[in-house]
PDB file of C-alpha atoms in Angstrom:
ATOM      1  CA  UNK Z   1       0.000   0.000   0.000  1.00  0.00           C
ATOM      2  CA  UNK Z   2       1.587   3.253  -1.119  1.00  0.00           C
ATOM      3  CA  UNK Z   3      -1.293   5.710  -1.005  1.00  0.00           C
ATOM      4  CA  UNK Z   4      -4.825   6.522   0.099  1.00  0.00           C
ATOM      5  CA  UNK Z   5      -7.251   8.686  -1.844  1.00  0.00           C
ATOM      6  CA  UNK Z   6      -8.842  11.879  -0.569  1.00  0.00           C
ATOM      7  CA  UNK Z   7     -12.240  11.749  -2.283  1.00  0.00           C
ATOM      8  CA  UNK Z   8     -13.867  14.703  -0.583  1.00  0.00           C
ATOM      9  CA  UNK Z   9     -12.537  17.750   1.237  1.00  0.00           C
ATOM     10  CA  UNK Z  10     -14.822  20.481   2.470  1.00  0.00           C
ATOM     11  CA  UNK Z  11     -14.283  23.237   5.005  1.00  0.00           C
ATOM     12  CA  UNK Z  12     -17.277  25.350   6.012  1.00  0.00           C
ATOM     13  CA  UNK Z  13     -16.810  28.518   7.998  1.00  0.00           C
ATOM     14  CA  UNK Z  14     -18.954  31.396   9.049  1.00  0.00           C
ATOM     15  CA  UNK Z  15     -17.157  34.665   8.535  1.00  0.00           C
ATOM     16  CA  UNK Z  16     -17.715  37.898  10.326  1.00  0.00           C
ATOM     17  CA  UNK Z  17     -18.097  40.441   7.519  1.00  0.00           C
ATOM     18  CA  UNK Z  18     -18.160  43.207  10.130  1.00  0.00           C
ATOM     19  CA  UNK Z  19     -17.527  46.759   8.953  1.00  0.00           C
ATOM     20  CA  UNK Z  20     -16.297  46.090   5.428  1.00  0.00           C
ATOM     21  CA  UNK Z  21     -12.917  44.712   6.497  1.00  0.00           C
ATOM     22  CA  UNK Z  22     -11.859  41.319   5.095  1.00  0.00           C
ATOM     23  CA  UNK Z  23     -13.812  38.421   6.649  1.00  0.00           C
ATOM     24  CA  UNK Z  24     -12.355  36.742   9.704  1.00  0.00           C
ATOM     25  CA  UNK Z  25     -13.058  33.023  10.117  1.00  0.00           C
ATOM     26  CA  UNK Z  26     -14.941  32.460  13.356  1.00  0.00           C
ATOM     27  CA  UNK Z  27     -15.525  28.708  13.350  1.00  0.00           C
ATOM     28  CA  UNK Z  28     -14.823  25.944  10.876  1.00  0.00           C
ATOM     29  CA  UNK Z  29     -16.351  22.536  10.269  1.00  0.00           C
ATOM     30  CA  UNK Z  30     -14.573  20.025   8.061  1.00  0.00           C
ATOM     31  CA  UNK Z  31     -15.612  16.900   6.214  1.00  0.00           C
ATOM     32  CA  UNK Z  32     -13.085  14.529   4.688  1.00  0.00           C
ATOM     33  CA  UNK Z  33     -13.705  11.302   2.788  1.00  0.00           C
ATOM     34  CA  UNK Z  34     -10.684   9.016   2.555  1.00  0.00           C
ATOM     35  CA  UNK Z  35     -10.506   5.743   0.612  1.00  0.00           C
ATOM     36  CA  UNK Z  36      -8.054   3.186   2.015  1.00  0.00           C
ATOM     37  CA  UNK Z  37      -7.422   0.536  -0.630  1.00  0.00           C
ATOM     38  CA  UNK Z  38      -5.670  -1.720   1.922  1.00  0.00           C
ATOM     39  CA  UNK Z  39      -8.925  -2.991   3.462  1.00  0.00           C
ATOM     40  CA  UNK Z  40     -11.075  -1.364   0.753  1.00  0.00           C
ATOM     41  CA  UNK Z  41     -12.768   0.939   3.280  1.00  0.00           C
ATOM     42  CA  UNK Z  42     -14.022   4.482   2.812  1.00  0.00           C
ATOM     43  CA  UNK Z  43     -13.845   6.691   5.914  1.00  0.00           C
ATOM     44  CA  UNK Z  44     -16.198   9.648   6.416  1.00  0.00           C
ATOM     45  CA  UNK Z  45     -14.506  12.000   8.858  1.00  0.00           C
ATOM     46  CA  UNK Z  46     -16.294  15.040  10.286  1.00  0.00           C
ATOM     47  CA  UNK Z  47     -14.606  17.528  12.574  1.00  0.00           C
ATOM     48  CA  UNK Z  48     -16.239  20.556  14.196  1.00  0.00           C
ATOM     49  CA  UNK Z  49     -14.255  23.633  15.178  1.00  0.00           C
ATOM     50  CA  UNK Z  50     -11.367  22.267  13.131  1.00  0.00           C
ATOM     51  CA  UNK Z  51      -7.976  23.838  13.825  1.00  0.00           C
ATOM     52  CA  UNK Z  52      -5.927  24.504  10.686  1.00  0.00           C
ATOM     53  CA  UNK Z  53      -2.678  25.087  12.566  1.00  0.00           C
ATOM     54  CA  UNK Z  54      -0.556  22.263  11.145  1.00  0.00           C
ATOM     55  CA  UNK Z  55      -0.541  20.337  14.450  1.00  0.00           C
ATOM     56  CA  UNK Z  56      -1.825  16.766  14.937  1.00  0.00           C
ATOM     57  CA  UNK Z  57      -5.363  16.510  16.362  1.00  0.00           C
ATOM     58  CA  UNK Z  58      -7.753  13.635  17.079  1.00  0.00           C
ATOM     59  CA  UNK Z  59     -10.383  13.121  14.379  1.00  0.00           C
ATOM     60  CA  UNK Z  60     -13.020  13.069  17.110  1.00  0.00           C
ATOM     61  CA  UNK Z  61     -12.524  14.427  20.575  1.00  0.00           C
ATOM     62  CA  UNK Z  62     -15.094  15.274  23.195  1.00  0.00           C
ATOM     63  CA  UNK Z  63     -18.073  14.854  20.888  1.00  0.00           C
ATOM     64  CA  UNK Z  64     -16.484  17.178  18.338  1.00  0.00           C
ATOM     65  CA  UNK Z  65     -17.037  15.407  15.034  1.00  0.00           C
ATOM     66  CA  UNK Z  66     -16.938  11.714  14.309  1.00  0.00           C
ATOM     67  CA  UNK Z  67     -14.404   8.944  13.895  1.00  0.00           C
ATOM     68  CA  UNK Z  68     -15.327   6.111  11.536  1.00  0.00           C
ATOM     69  CA  UNK Z  69     -16.214   2.855  13.282  1.00  0.00           C
ATOM     70  CA  UNK Z  70     -13.619   0.892  11.294  1.00  0.00           C
ATOM     71  CA  UNK Z  71     -10.774   2.929  12.794  1.00  0.00           C
ATOM     72  CA  UNK Z  72      -9.086   2.212  16.092  1.00  0.00           C
ATOM     73  CA  UNK Z  73      -7.248   5.560  15.848  1.00  0.00           C
ATOM     74  CA  UNK Z  74      -7.573   8.604  13.621  1.00  0.00           C
ATOM     75  CA  UNK Z  75      -5.538  11.805  13.766  1.00  0.00           C
ATOM     76  CA  UNK Z  76      -5.265  14.595  11.239  1.00  0.00           C
ATOM     77  CA  UNK Z  77      -3.033  17.540  10.506  1.00  0.00           C
ATOM     78  CA  UNK Z  78      -4.331  20.412   8.388  1.00  0.00           C
ATOM     79  CA  UNK Z  79      -2.213  23.372   7.352  1.00  0.00           C
ATOM     80  CA  UNK Z  80      -4.296  25.368   4.891  1.00  0.00           C
ATOM     81  CA  UNK Z  81      -1.601  28.019   4.431  1.00  0.00           C
ATOM     82  CA  UNK Z  82       0.839  25.342   3.176  1.00  0.00           C
ATOM     83  CA  UNK Z  83      -1.860  23.215   1.509  1.00  0.00           C
ATOM     84  CA  UNK Z  84      -1.018  20.114   3.565  1.00  0.00           C
ATOM     85  CA  UNK Z  85      -3.467  17.513   4.866  1.00  0.00           C
ATOM     86  CA  UNK Z  86      -2.231  14.379   6.636  1.00  0.00           C
ATOM     87  CA  UNK Z  87      -3.798  11.482   8.501  1.00  0.00           C
ATOM     88  CA  UNK Z  88      -2.541   8.830  10.882  1.00  0.00           C
ATOM     89  CA  UNK Z  89      -4.999   5.947  10.889  1.00  0.00           C
ATOM     90  CA  UNK Z  90      -5.075   2.628  12.660  1.00  0.00           C
ATOM     91  CA  UNK Z  91      -7.375  -0.213  11.613  1.00  0.00           C
ATOM     92  CA  UNK Z  92      -7.905  -3.907  12.339  1.00  0.00           C
ATOM     93  CA  UNK Z  93      -7.879  -6.662   9.755  1.00  0.00           C
ATOM     94  CA  UNK Z  94      -9.249 -10.081  10.673  1.00  0.00           C
ATOM     95  CA  UNK Z  95     -10.039 -11.488   7.212  1.00  0.00           C
ATOM     96  CA  UNK Z  96      -7.498 -14.337   7.361  1.00  0.00           C
ATOM     97  CA  UNK Z  97      -7.647 -15.229  11.041  1.00  0.00           C
ATOM     98  CA  UNK Z  98     -10.591 -13.731  12.955  1.00  0.00           C
ATOM     99  CA  UNK Z  99      -9.130 -14.884  16.286  1.00  0.00           C
ATOM    100  CA  UNK Z 100      -5.834 -13.017  15.716  1.00  0.00           C
ATOM    101  CA  UNK Z 101      -6.545  -9.696  14.078  1.00  0.00           C
ATOM    102  CA  UNK Z 102      -3.715  -7.586  12.696  1.00  0.00           C
ATOM    103  CA  UNK Z 103      -3.527  -3.937  13.685  1.00  0.00           C
ATOM    104  CA  UNK Z 104      -2.240  -1.670  10.878  1.00  0.00           C
ATOM    105  CA  UNK Z 105      -1.029   1.905  11.394  1.00  0.00           C
ATOM    106  CA  UNK Z 106      -0.385   4.247   8.470  1.00  0.00           C
ATOM    107  CA  UNK Z 107       0.537   7.892   8.101  1.00  0.00           C
ATOM    108  CA  UNK Z 108      -0.400   9.480   4.770  1.00  0.00           C
ATOM    109  CA  UNK Z 109       0.238  13.035   3.553  1.00  0.00           C
ATOM    110  CA  UNK Z 110      -1.238  15.061   0.681  1.00  0.00           C
ATOM    111  CA  UNK Z 111      -0.129  18.288  -0.888  1.00  0.00           C
ATOM    112  CA  UNK Z 112      -3.546  19.706  -1.736  1.00  0.00           C
ATOM    113  CA  UNK Z 113      -3.990  20.998  -5.284  1.00  0.00           C
ATOM    114  CA  UNK Z 114      -5.386  24.253  -3.909  1.00  0.00           C
ATOM    115  CA  UNK Z 115      -8.938  24.946  -2.857  1.00  0.00           C
ATOM    116  CA  UNK Z 116     -11.877  26.858  -4.246  1.00  0.00           C
ATOM    117  CA  UNK Z 117     -14.251  28.745  -2.004  1.00  0.00           C
ATOM    118  CA  UNK Z 118     -17.858  29.765  -2.533  1.00  0.00           C
ATOM    119  CA  UNK Z 119     -19.704  32.323  -0.430  1.00  0.00           C
ATOM    120  CA  UNK Z 120     -23.248  31.262   0.338  1.00  0.00           C
ATOM    121  CA  UNK Z 121     -26.070  32.827   2.295  1.00  0.00           C
ATOM    122  CA  UNK Z 122     -25.418  32.128   5.940  1.00  0.00           C
ATOM    123  CA  UNK Z 123     -27.193  32.857   9.184  1.00  0.00           C
ATOM    124  CA  UNK Z 124     -28.111  36.471   9.854  1.00  0.00           C
ATOM    125  CA  UNK Z 125     -25.279  38.704   8.678  1.00  0.00           C
ATOM    126  CA  UNK Z 126     -22.660  35.949   8.736  1.00  0.00           C
ATOM    127  CA  UNK Z 127     -22.044  34.510   5.247  1.00  0.00           C
ATOM    128  CA  UNK Z 128     -21.205  30.833   4.947  1.00  0.00           C
ATOM    129  CA  UNK Z 129     -17.935  30.178   3.144  1.00  0.00           C
ATOM    130  CA  UNK Z 130     -17.551  26.652   1.720  1.00  0.00           C
ATOM    131  CA  UNK Z 131     -14.093  25.618   0.499  1.00  0.00           C
ATOM    132  CA  UNK Z 132     -13.385  22.389  -1.389  1.00  0.00           C
ATOM    133  CA  UNK Z 133     -10.901  20.806  -3.761  1.00  0.00           C
ATOM    134  CA  UNK Z 134     -10.780  22.567  -7.138  1.00  0.00           C
ATOM    135  CA  UNK Z 135     -13.423  21.322  -9.556  1.00  0.00           C
ATOM    136  CA  UNK Z 136     -10.725  20.198 -12.004  1.00  0.00           C
ATOM    137  CA  UNK Z 137      -9.045  18.104  -9.263  1.00  0.00           C
ATOM    138  CA  UNK Z 138     -11.867  16.301  -7.483  1.00  0.00           C
ATOM    139  CA  UNK Z 139      -9.481  13.945  -5.619  1.00  0.00           C
ATOM    140  CA  UNK Z 140      -6.018  14.142  -4.081  1.00  0.00           C
ATOM    141  CA  UNK Z 141      -3.517  11.395  -3.354  1.00  0.00           C
ATOM    142  CA  UNK Z 142      -2.445  10.872   0.258  1.00  0.00           C
ATOM    143  CA  UNK Z 143       1.034   9.329  -0.030  1.00  0.00           C
ATOM    144  CA  UNK Z 144       1.745   6.776   2.693  1.00  0.00           C
ATOM    145  CA  UNK Z 145       4.896   7.825   4.562  1.00  0.00           C
ATOM    146  CA  UNK Z 146       4.861   4.924   7.002  1.00  0.00           C
ATOM    147  CA  UNK Z 147       2.989   1.660   7.427  1.00  0.00           C
ATOM    148  CA  UNK Z 148       3.411  -0.718  10.355  1.00  0.00           C
ATOM    149  CA  UNK Z 149       1.467  -3.699  11.622  1.00  0.00           C
ATOM    150  CA  UNK Z 150       1.332  -5.920  14.665  1.00  0.00           C
ATOM    151  CA  UNK Z 151      -0.501  -9.088  15.543  1.00  0.00           C
ATOM    152  CA  UNK Z 152      -3.094  -8.850  18.287  1.00  0.00           C
ATOM    153  CA  UNK Z 153      -3.794 -11.511  20.873  1.00  0.00           C
ATOM    154  CA  UNK Z 154      -7.455 -11.915  20.037  1.00  0.00           C
ATOM    155  CA  UNK Z 155     -10.330 -10.970  17.786  1.00  0.00           C
ATOM    156  CA  UNK Z 156     -10.949  -7.332  17.053  1.00  0.00           C
ATOM    157  CA  UNK Z 157     -13.370  -5.687  19.435  1.00  0.00           C
ATOM    158  CA  UNK Z 158     -14.987  -3.063  17.164  1.00  0.00           C
ATOM    159  CA  UNK Z 159     -18.258  -3.005  15.308  1.00  0.00           C
ATOM    160  CA  UNK Z 160     -20.832  -5.744  14.826  1.00  0.00           C
ATOM    161  CA  UNK Z 161     -19.701  -9.383  14.544  1.00  0.00           C
ATOM    162  CA  UNK Z 162     -19.240 -10.479  10.969  1.00  0.00           C
ATOM    163  CA  UNK Z 163     -20.800 -13.726   9.647  1.00  0.00           C
ATOM    164  CA  UNK Z 164     -17.506 -15.666   9.734  1.00  0.00           C
ATOM    165  CA  UNK Z 165     -16.573 -14.670  13.305  1.00  0.00           C
TER     166      UNK Z 165
END
């Protein structure tokens, strides 16, 4: 596995238009869709009040957003000024031996091909600004920088039991 695919990237923010000065972002919500061809899973990741400071953050912390059920761990790094989005994800695989799942950990990084923003009608005087991947580049490749795995001592303990477990 050498890459994952960023299928959707959307940042919504309400801006304070104020007194005619340039808008200042007040709060941001982000939605990312990542396809991991290792297990063939697609992860829908939603983060509220998303920091874009280039520091690692949990995909879901304290009820802020959601972490896909398939993931044991999900962290992201978003630096909009540099156009960098990265994920560290950890997932279980028990296809071959359900009693001894393998835990995979991967870090993948994308240089975003820019973003386009649309200003929409918001709430009250605050316009909604929606930014996404450019229309001519609807996906971005997340290059896997590292991939490790370890055997667990038992079946995975996430999600509903599958028919073969």
